[in-house]
Tab-separated table of C-alpha atoms in Angstrom:
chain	number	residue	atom	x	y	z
A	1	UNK	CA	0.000	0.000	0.000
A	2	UNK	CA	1.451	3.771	-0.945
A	3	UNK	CA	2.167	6.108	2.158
A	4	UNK	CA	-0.486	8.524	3.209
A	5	UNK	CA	2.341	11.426	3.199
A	6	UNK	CA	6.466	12.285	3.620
A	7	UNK	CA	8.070	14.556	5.313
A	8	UNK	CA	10.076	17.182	3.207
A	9	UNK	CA	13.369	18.367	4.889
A	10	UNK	CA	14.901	21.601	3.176
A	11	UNK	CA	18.013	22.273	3.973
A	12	UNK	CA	19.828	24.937	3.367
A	13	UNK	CA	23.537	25.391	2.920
A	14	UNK	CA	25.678	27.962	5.665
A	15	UNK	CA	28.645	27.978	3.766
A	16	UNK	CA	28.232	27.274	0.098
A	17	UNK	CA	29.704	23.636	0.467
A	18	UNK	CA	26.274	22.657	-1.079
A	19	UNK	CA	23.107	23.529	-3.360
A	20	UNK	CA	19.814	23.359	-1.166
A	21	UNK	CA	18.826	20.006	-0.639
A	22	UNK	CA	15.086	18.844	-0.126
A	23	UNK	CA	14.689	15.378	0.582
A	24	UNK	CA	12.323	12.781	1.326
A	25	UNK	CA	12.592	11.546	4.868
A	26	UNK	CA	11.405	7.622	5.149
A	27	UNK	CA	9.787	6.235	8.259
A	28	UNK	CA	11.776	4.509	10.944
A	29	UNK	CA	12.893	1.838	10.418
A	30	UNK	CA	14.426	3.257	7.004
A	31	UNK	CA	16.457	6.360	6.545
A	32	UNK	CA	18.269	8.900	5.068
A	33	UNK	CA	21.541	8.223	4.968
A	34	UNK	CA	23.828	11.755	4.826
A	35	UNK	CA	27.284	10.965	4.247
A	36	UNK	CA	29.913	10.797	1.102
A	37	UNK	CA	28.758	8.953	-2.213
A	38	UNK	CA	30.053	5.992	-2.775
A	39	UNK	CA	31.426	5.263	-6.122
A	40	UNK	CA	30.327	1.748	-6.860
A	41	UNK	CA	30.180	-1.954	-5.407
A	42	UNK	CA	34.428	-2.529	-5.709
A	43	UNK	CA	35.682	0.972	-3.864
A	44	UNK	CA	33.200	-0.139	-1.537
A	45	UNK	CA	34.394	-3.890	-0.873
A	46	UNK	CA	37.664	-2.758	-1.410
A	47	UNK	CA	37.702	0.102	1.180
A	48	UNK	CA	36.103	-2.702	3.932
A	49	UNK	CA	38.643	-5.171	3.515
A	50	UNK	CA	36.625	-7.709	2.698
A	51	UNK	CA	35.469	-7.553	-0.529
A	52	UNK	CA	31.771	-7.343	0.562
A	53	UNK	CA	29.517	-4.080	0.236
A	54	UNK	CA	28.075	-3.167	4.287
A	55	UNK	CA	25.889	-0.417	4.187
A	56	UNK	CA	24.763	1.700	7.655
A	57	UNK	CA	22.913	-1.458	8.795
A	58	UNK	CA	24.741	-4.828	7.388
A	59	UNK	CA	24.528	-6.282	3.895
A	60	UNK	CA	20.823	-5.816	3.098
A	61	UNK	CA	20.721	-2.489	4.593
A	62	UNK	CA	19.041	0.383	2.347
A	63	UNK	CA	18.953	4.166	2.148
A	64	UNK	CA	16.323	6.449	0.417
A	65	UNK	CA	16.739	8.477	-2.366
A	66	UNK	CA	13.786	10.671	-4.344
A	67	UNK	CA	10.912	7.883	-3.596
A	68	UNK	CA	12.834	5.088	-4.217
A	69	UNK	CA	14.714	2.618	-2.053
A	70	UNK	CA	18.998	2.005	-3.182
A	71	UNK	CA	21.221	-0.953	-2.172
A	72	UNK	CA	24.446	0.157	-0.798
A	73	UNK	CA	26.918	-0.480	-3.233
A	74	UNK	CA	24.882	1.174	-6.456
A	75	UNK	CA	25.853	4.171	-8.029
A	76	UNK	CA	25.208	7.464	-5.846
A	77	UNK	CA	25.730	10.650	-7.206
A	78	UNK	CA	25.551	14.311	-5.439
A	79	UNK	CA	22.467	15.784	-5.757
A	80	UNK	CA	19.749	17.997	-4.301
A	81	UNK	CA	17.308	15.351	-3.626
A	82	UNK	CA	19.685	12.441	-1.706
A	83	UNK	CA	21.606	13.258	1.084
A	84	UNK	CA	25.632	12.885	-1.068
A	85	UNK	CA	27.608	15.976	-0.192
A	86	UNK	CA	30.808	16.744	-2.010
A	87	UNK	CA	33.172	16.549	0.775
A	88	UNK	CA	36.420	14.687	2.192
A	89	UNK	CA	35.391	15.452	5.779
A	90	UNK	CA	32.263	13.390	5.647
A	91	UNK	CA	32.436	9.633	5.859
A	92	UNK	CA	30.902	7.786	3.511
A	93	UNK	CA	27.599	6.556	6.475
A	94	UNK	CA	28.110	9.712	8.114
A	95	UNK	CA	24.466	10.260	10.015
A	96	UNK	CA	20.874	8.979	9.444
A	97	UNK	CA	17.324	11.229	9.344
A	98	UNK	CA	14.733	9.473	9.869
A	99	UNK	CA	10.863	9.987	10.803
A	100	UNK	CA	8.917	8.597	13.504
A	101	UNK	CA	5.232	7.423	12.082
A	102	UNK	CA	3.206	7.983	15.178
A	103	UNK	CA	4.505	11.508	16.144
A	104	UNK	CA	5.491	12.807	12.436
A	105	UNK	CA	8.993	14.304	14.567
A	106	UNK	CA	12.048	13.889	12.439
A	107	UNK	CA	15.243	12.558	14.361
A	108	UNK	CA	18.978	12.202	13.210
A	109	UNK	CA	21.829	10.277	14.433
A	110	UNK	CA	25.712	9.676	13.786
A	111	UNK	CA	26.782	6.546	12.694
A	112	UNK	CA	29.849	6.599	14.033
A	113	UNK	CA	31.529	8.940	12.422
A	114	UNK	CA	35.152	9.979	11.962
A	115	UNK	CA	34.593	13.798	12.063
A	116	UNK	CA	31.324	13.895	14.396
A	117	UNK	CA	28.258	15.256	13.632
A	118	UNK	CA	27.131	18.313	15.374
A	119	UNK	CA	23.566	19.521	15.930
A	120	UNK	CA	23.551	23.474	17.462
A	121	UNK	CA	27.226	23.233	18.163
A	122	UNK	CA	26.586	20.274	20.534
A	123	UNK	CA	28.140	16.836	19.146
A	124	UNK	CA	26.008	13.977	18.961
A	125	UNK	CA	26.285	10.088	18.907
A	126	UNK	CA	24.371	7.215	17.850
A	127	UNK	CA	21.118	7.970	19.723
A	128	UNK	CA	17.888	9.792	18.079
A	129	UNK	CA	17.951	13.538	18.097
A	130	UNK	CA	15.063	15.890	17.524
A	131	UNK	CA	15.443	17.767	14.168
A	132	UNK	CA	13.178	20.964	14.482
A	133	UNK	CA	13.307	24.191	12.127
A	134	UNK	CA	15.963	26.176	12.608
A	135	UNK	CA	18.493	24.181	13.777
A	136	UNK	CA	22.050	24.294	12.536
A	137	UNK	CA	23.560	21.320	11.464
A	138	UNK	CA	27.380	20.609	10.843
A	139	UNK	CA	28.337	17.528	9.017
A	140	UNK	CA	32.371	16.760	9.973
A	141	UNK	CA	34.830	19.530	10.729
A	142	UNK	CA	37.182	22.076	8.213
A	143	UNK	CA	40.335	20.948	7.461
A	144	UNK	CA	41.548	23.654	5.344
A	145	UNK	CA	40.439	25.878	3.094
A	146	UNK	CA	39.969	24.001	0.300
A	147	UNK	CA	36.350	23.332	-0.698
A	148	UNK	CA	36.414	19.650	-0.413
A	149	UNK	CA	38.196	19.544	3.085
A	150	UNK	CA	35.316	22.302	4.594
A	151	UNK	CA	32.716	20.657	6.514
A	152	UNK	CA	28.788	20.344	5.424
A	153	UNK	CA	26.654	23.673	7.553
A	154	UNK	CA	23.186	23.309	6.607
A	155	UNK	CA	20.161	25.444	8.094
A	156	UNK	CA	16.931	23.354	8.761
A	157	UNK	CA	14.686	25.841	6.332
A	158	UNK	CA	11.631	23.911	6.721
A	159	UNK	CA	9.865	20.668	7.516
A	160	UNK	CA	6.822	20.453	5.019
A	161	UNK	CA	4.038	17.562	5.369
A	162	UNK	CA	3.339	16.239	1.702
A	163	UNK	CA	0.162	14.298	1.561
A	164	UNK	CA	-0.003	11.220	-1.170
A	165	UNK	CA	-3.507	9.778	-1.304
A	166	UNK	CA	-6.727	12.039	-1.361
A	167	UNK	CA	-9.049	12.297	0.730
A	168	UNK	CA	-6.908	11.104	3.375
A	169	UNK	CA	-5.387	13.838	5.509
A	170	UNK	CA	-2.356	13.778	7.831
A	171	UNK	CA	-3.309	13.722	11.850
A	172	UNK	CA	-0.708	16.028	12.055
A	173	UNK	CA	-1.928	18.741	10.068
A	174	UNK	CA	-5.478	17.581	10.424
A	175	UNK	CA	-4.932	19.364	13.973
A	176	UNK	CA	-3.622	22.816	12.023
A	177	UNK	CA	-6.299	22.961	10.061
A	178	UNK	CA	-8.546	22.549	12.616
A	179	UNK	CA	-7.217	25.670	13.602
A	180	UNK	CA	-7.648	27.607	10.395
A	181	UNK	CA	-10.648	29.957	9.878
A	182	UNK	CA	-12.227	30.060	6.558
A	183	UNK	CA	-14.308	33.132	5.780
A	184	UNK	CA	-17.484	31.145	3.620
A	185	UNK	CA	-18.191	27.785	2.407
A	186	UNK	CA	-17.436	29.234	-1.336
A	187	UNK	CA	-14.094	29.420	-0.618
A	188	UNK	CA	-13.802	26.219	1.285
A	189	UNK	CA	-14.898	24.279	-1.569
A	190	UNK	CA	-12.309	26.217	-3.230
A	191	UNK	CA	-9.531	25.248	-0.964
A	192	UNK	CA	-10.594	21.394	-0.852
A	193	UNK	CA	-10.657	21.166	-4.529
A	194	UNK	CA	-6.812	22.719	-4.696
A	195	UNK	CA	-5.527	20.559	-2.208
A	196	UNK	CA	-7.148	17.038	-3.419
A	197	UNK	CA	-5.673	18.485	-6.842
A	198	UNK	CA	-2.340	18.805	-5.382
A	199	UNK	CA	-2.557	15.456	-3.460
A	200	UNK	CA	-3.377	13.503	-6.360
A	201	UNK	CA	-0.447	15.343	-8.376
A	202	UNK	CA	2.027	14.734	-5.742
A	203	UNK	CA	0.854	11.385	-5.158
A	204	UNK	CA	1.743	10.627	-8.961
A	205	UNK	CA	4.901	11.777	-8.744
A	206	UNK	CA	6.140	10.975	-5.343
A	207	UNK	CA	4.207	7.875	-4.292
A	208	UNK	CA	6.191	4.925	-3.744
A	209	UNK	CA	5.066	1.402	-3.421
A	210	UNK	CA	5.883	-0.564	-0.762
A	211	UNK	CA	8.211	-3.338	-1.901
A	212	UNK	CA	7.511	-6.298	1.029
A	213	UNK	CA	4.302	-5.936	-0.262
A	214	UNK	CA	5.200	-5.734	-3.798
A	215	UNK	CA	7.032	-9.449	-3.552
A	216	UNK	CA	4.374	-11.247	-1.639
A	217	UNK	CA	1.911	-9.869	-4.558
A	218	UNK	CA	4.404	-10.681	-7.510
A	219	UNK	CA	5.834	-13.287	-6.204
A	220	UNK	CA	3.664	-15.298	-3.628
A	221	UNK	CA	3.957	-19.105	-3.697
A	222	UNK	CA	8.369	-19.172	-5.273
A	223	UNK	CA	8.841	-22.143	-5.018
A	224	UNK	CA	5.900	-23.552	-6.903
A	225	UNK	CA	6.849	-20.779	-9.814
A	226	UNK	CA	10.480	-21.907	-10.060
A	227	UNK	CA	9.089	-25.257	-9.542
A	228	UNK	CA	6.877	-24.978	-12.453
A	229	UNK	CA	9.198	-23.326	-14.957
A	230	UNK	CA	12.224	-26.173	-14.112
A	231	UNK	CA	9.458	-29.085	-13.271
A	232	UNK	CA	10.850	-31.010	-16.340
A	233	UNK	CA	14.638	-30.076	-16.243
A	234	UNK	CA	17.446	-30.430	-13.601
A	235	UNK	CA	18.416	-26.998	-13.043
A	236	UNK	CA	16.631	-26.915	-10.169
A	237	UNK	CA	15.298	-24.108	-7.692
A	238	UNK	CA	18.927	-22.406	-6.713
A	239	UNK	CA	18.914	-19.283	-3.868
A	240	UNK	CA	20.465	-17.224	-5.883
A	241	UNK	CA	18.161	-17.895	-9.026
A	242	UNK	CA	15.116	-17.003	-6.698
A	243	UNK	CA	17.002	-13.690	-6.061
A	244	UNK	CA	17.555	-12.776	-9.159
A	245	UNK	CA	14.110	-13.591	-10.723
A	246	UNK	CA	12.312	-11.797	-7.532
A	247	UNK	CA	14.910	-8.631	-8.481
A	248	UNK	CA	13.772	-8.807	-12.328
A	249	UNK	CA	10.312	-8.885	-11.153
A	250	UNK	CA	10.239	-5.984	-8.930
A	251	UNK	CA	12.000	-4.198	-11.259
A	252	UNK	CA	9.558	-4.663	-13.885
A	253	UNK	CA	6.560	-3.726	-12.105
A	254	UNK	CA	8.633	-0.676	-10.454
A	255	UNK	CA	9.115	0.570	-14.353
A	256	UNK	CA	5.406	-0.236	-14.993
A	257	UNK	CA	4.292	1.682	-12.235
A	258	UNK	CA	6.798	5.108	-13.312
A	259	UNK	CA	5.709	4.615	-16.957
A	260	UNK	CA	1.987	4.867	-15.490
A	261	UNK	CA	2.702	7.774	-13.512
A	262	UNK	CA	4.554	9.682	-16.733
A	263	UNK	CA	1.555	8.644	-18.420
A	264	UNK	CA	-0.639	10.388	-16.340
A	265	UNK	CA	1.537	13.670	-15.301
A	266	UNK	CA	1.757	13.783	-19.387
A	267	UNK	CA	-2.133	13.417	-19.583
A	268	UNK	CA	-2.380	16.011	-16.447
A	269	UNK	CA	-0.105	18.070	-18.349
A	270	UNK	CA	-1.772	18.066	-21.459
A	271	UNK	CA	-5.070	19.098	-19.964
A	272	UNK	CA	-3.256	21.643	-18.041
A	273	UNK	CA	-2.136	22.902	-21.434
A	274	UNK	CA	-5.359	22.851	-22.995
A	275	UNK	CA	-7.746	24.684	-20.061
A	276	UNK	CA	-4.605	27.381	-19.268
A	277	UNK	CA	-6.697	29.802	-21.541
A	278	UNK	CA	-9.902	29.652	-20.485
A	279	UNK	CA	-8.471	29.619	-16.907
A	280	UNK	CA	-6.186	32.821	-17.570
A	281	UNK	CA	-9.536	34.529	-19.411
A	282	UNK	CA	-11.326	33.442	-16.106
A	283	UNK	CA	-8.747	34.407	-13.873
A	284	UNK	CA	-8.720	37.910	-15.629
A	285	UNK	CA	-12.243	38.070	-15.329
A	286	UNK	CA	-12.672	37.399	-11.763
A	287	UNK	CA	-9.786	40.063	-11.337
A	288	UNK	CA	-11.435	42.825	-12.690
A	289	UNK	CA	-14.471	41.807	-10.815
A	290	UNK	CA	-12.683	41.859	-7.614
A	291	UNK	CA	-10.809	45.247	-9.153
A	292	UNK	CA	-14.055	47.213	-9.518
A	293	UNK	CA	-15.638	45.979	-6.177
A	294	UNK	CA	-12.226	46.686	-4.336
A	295	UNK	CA	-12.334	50.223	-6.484
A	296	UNK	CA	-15.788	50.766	-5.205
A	297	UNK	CA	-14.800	49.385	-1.722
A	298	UNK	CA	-11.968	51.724	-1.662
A	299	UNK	CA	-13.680	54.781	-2.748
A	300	UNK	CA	-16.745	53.993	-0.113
A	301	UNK	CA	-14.030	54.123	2.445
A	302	UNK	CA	-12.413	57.276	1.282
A	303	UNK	CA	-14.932	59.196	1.118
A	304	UNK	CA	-16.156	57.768	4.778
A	305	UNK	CA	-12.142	58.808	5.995
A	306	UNK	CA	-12.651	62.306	4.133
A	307	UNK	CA	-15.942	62.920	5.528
A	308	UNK	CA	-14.609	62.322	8.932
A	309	UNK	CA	-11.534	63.987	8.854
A	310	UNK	CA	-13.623	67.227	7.485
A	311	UNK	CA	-15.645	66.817	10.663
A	312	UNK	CA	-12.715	66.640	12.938
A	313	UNK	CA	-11.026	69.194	11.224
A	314	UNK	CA	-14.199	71.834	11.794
A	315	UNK	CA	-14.495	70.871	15.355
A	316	UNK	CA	-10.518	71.153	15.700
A	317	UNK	CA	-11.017	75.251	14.079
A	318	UNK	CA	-13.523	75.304	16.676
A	319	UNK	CA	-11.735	74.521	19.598
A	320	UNK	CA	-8.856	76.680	18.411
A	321	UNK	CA	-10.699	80.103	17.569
A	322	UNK	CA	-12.122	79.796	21.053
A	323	UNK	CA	-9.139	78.841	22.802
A	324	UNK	CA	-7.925	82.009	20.667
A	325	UNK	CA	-10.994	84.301	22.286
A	326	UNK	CA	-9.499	83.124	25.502
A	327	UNK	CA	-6.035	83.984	25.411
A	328	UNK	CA	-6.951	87.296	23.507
A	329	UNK	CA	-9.073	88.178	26.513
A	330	UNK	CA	-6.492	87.504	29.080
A	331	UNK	CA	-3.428	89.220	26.904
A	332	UNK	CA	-5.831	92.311	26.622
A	333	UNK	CA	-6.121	91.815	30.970
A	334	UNK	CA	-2.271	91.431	31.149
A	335	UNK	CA	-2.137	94.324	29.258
A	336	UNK	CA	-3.958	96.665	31.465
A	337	UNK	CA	-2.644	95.189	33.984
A	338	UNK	CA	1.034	95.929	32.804
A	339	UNK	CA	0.301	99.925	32.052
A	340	UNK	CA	-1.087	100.051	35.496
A	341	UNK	CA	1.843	98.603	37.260
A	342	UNK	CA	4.212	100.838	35.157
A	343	UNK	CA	2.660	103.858	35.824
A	344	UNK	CA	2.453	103.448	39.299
A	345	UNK	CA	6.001	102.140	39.133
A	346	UNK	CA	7.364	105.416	37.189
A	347	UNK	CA	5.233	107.504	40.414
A	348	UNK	CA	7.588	106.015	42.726
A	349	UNK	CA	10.442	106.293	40.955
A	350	UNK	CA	9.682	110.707	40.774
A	351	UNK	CA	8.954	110.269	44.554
A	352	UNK	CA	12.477	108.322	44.965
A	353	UNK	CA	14.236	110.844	43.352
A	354	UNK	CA	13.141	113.722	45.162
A	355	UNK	CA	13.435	111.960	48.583
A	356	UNK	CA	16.860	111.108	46.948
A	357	UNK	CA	17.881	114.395	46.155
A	358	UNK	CA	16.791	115.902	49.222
A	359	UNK	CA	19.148	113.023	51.358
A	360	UNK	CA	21.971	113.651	49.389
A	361	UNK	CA	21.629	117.647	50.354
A	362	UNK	CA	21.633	116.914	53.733
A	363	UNK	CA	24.188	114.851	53.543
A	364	UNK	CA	26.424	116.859	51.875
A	365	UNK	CA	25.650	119.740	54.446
A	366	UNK	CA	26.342	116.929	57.485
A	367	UNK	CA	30.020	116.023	55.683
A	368	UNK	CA	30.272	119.921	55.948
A	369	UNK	CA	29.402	120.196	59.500
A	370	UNK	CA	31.857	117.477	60.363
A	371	UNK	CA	34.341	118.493	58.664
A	372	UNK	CA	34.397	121.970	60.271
A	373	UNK	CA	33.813	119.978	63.803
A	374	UNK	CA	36.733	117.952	62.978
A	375	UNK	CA	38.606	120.672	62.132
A	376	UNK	CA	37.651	122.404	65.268
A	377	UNK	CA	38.546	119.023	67.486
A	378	UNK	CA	41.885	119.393	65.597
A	379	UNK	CA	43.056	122.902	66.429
A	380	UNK	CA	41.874	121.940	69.869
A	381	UNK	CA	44.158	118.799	69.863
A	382	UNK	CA	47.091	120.986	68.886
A	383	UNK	CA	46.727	123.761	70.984
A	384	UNK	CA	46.754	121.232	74.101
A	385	UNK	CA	49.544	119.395	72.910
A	386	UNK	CA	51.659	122.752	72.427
A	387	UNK	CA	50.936	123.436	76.097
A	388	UNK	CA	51.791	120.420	77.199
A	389	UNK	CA	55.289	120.785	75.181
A	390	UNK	CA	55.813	124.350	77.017
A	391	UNK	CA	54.577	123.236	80.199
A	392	UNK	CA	56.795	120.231	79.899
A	393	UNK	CA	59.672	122.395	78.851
A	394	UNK	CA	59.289	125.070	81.855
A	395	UNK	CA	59.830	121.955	83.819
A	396	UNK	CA	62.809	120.431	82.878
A	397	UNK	CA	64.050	124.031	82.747
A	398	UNK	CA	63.184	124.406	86.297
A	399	UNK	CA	65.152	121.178	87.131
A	400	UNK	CA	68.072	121.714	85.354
A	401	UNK	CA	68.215	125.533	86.917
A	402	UNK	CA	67.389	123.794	90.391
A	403	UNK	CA	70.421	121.323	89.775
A	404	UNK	CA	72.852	124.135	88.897
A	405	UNK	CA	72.212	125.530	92.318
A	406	UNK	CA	72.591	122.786	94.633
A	407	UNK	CA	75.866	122.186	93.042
A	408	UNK	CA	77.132	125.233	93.335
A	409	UNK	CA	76.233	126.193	96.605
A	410	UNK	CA	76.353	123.420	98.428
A	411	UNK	CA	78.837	121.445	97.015
């Protein structure tokens, strides 16, 4: 039975080691294997020492690449849908990506690694890892500076849900949607046409078919085929015959089932090709529809805005020529006021200046009257110090006199 959807993983390159990848993650047990491309079956044996090809899991171990399951040991190339990078730093089973069914989460591992694999700058080992959007992802470390000894950065761009059978919807976004608002049931219609268009399209070109199930159909009862196509000869019902003829059948009914879905993305395309006209004259229809009632729409609202702005724009003239009235009325106040307090300001001024004039008379006739009492206190001064000199004078006179006649007359 085909898969009811895959998980997309984008990533995007960090340092230009890469182009953008997107690739199909597989369910657990299966994975994507992210690592260097092997060349073919010998390099492989050879580099194991063995001789045998060993994939990530043994010698029946398989990776995924674009929708379709690849035996170690084939011929890998780089590209943007398989997890191959171009780069010496990477060992050939570098990590895994796988998907869990029940909870849709992608994980990745390292399997073992020589360089490490590094998830958000933290290294990580061989146990599951949550891979959300947004994380950074480094794939081995830089050697030098040569392209092919850098290490793989990669940006987790997105994780998109791709659903492969219609009508049948993913739990996982069956919860988003539930969550989604749609406006009328024209447009819901709409919406559930587009996506069971785009399910059935992307079920035709990236449905797989499950090949377990593809071998018990094909190739139910082996023994009694091989048994009836060598029943009469003695070549017998060999292992590796079995193998081979199970391989050629799965094969064929792989090609028949890609030839059916090129037959039908050609049909799809051709009626693509056919209706794009009347679609486009629709489409340009519907636009100028929705033109003239958005012009309409538009104009309704304009003139609602212009209508109201006039209104607000009145009432704001209002408010101002009356807050103007106001503040006239009190300039004209502080006006009055203003002439009032200078005039009775210039009053006191004339009165100041008289009382002024009339202190600086009388002070100028009290600087007179001192000075003539000073001058008065002064002769005064000097007349009793000149008696005082004489007086003084008479006495030592008197002394000296009285002196001169002791000694002489009684000596």
């Amino acid at each position: 039975m085909r898969q009811k959807y895959v998980h997309n993983l984008i990533l995007k390159p960090l340092n230009d080691t890469f182009e953008t990848k997107y690739l199909l993650i597989p369910f657990k047990p299966d994975g994507m294997k992210l690592g260097r491309p092997v060349a073919n079956s010998n390099s492989t044996g050879n580099n194991n020492g063995n001789g045998s090809s060993k994939g990530m899991a043994g010698d029946n171990s398989k990776h995924f690449i674009w929708g379709r399951y690849l035996e170690y040991g084939q011929h890998q190339y780089v590209g943007t849908d398989n997890g191959n990078f171009d780069s010496r730093v990477l060992s050939r089973n570098h990590a895994m990506i796988s998907c869990d069914k029940d909870t849709g989460k992608l994980y990745i591992r390292d399997l073992k690694s020589s360089n490490g694999t590094f998830l958000n700058g933290k290294k990580i080992n061989d146990v599951d890892v949550e891979l959300n959007v947004g994380d950074v992802l480094d794939l081995g470390t830089d050697i030098d500076g040569k392209l092919e000894h850098r290490k793989i950065s990669a940006l987790v761009e997105d994780i998109i849900i791709v659903p492969l059978i219609d009508g049948t919807y993913n739990p996982i976004e069956d919860e988003t949607e539930k969550k989604s608002n749609i406006l009328n049931n024209d447009r819901q219609e709409e919406n559930l046409n587009v996506v069971a268009q785009r399910a059935a399209f992307e079920s035709a070109m990236f449905g797989d078919i499950n090949q377990l199930e593809l071998e018990d159909t094909i190739l139910n009862m082996d023994n009694e085929i091989i048994g009836g196509i060598y029943i009469n000869n003695s070549i017998g019902t060999s292992s590796k015959l079995l193998k081979i003829l199970k391989k050629l059948a799965i094969e064929l009914s792989l090609i028949r089932t890609d030839y059916i879905k090129l037959r039908s993305v050609d049909n799809y395309l051709i009626n693509f090709t056919t209706n794009v006209e009347s679609v486009r004259r629709k489409t340009v229809e519907l636009n100028k529809d929705r033109l003239n009632i958005l012009k309409e729409t538009m104009s309704r609202r304009l003139n609602e805005k212009q209508s109201h702005l006039i209104n607000q724009y009145r009432s704001s003239m209002k408010l101002l020529e009356k807050e103007k009235h106001q503040l006239q009325s009190k300039y004209d106040k502080q006006q009055e006021q203003e002439v009032e307090i200078s005039e009775k300001l210039l009053r006191e001024i004339d009165d100041l200046s008289t009382r002024l004039e009339v202190e600086t008379y009388r002070n100028k006739q009290l600087n007179k009257d001192l000075i003539e009492a000073q001058q008065k206190k002064a002769n005064t001064e000097l007349e009793e110090r000149n008696l005082k000199i004489k007086i003084t004078t008479m006495s030592i006179f008197c002394i000296i006199i009285s002196i001169w006649y002791y000694k002489k007359y009684y000596i």
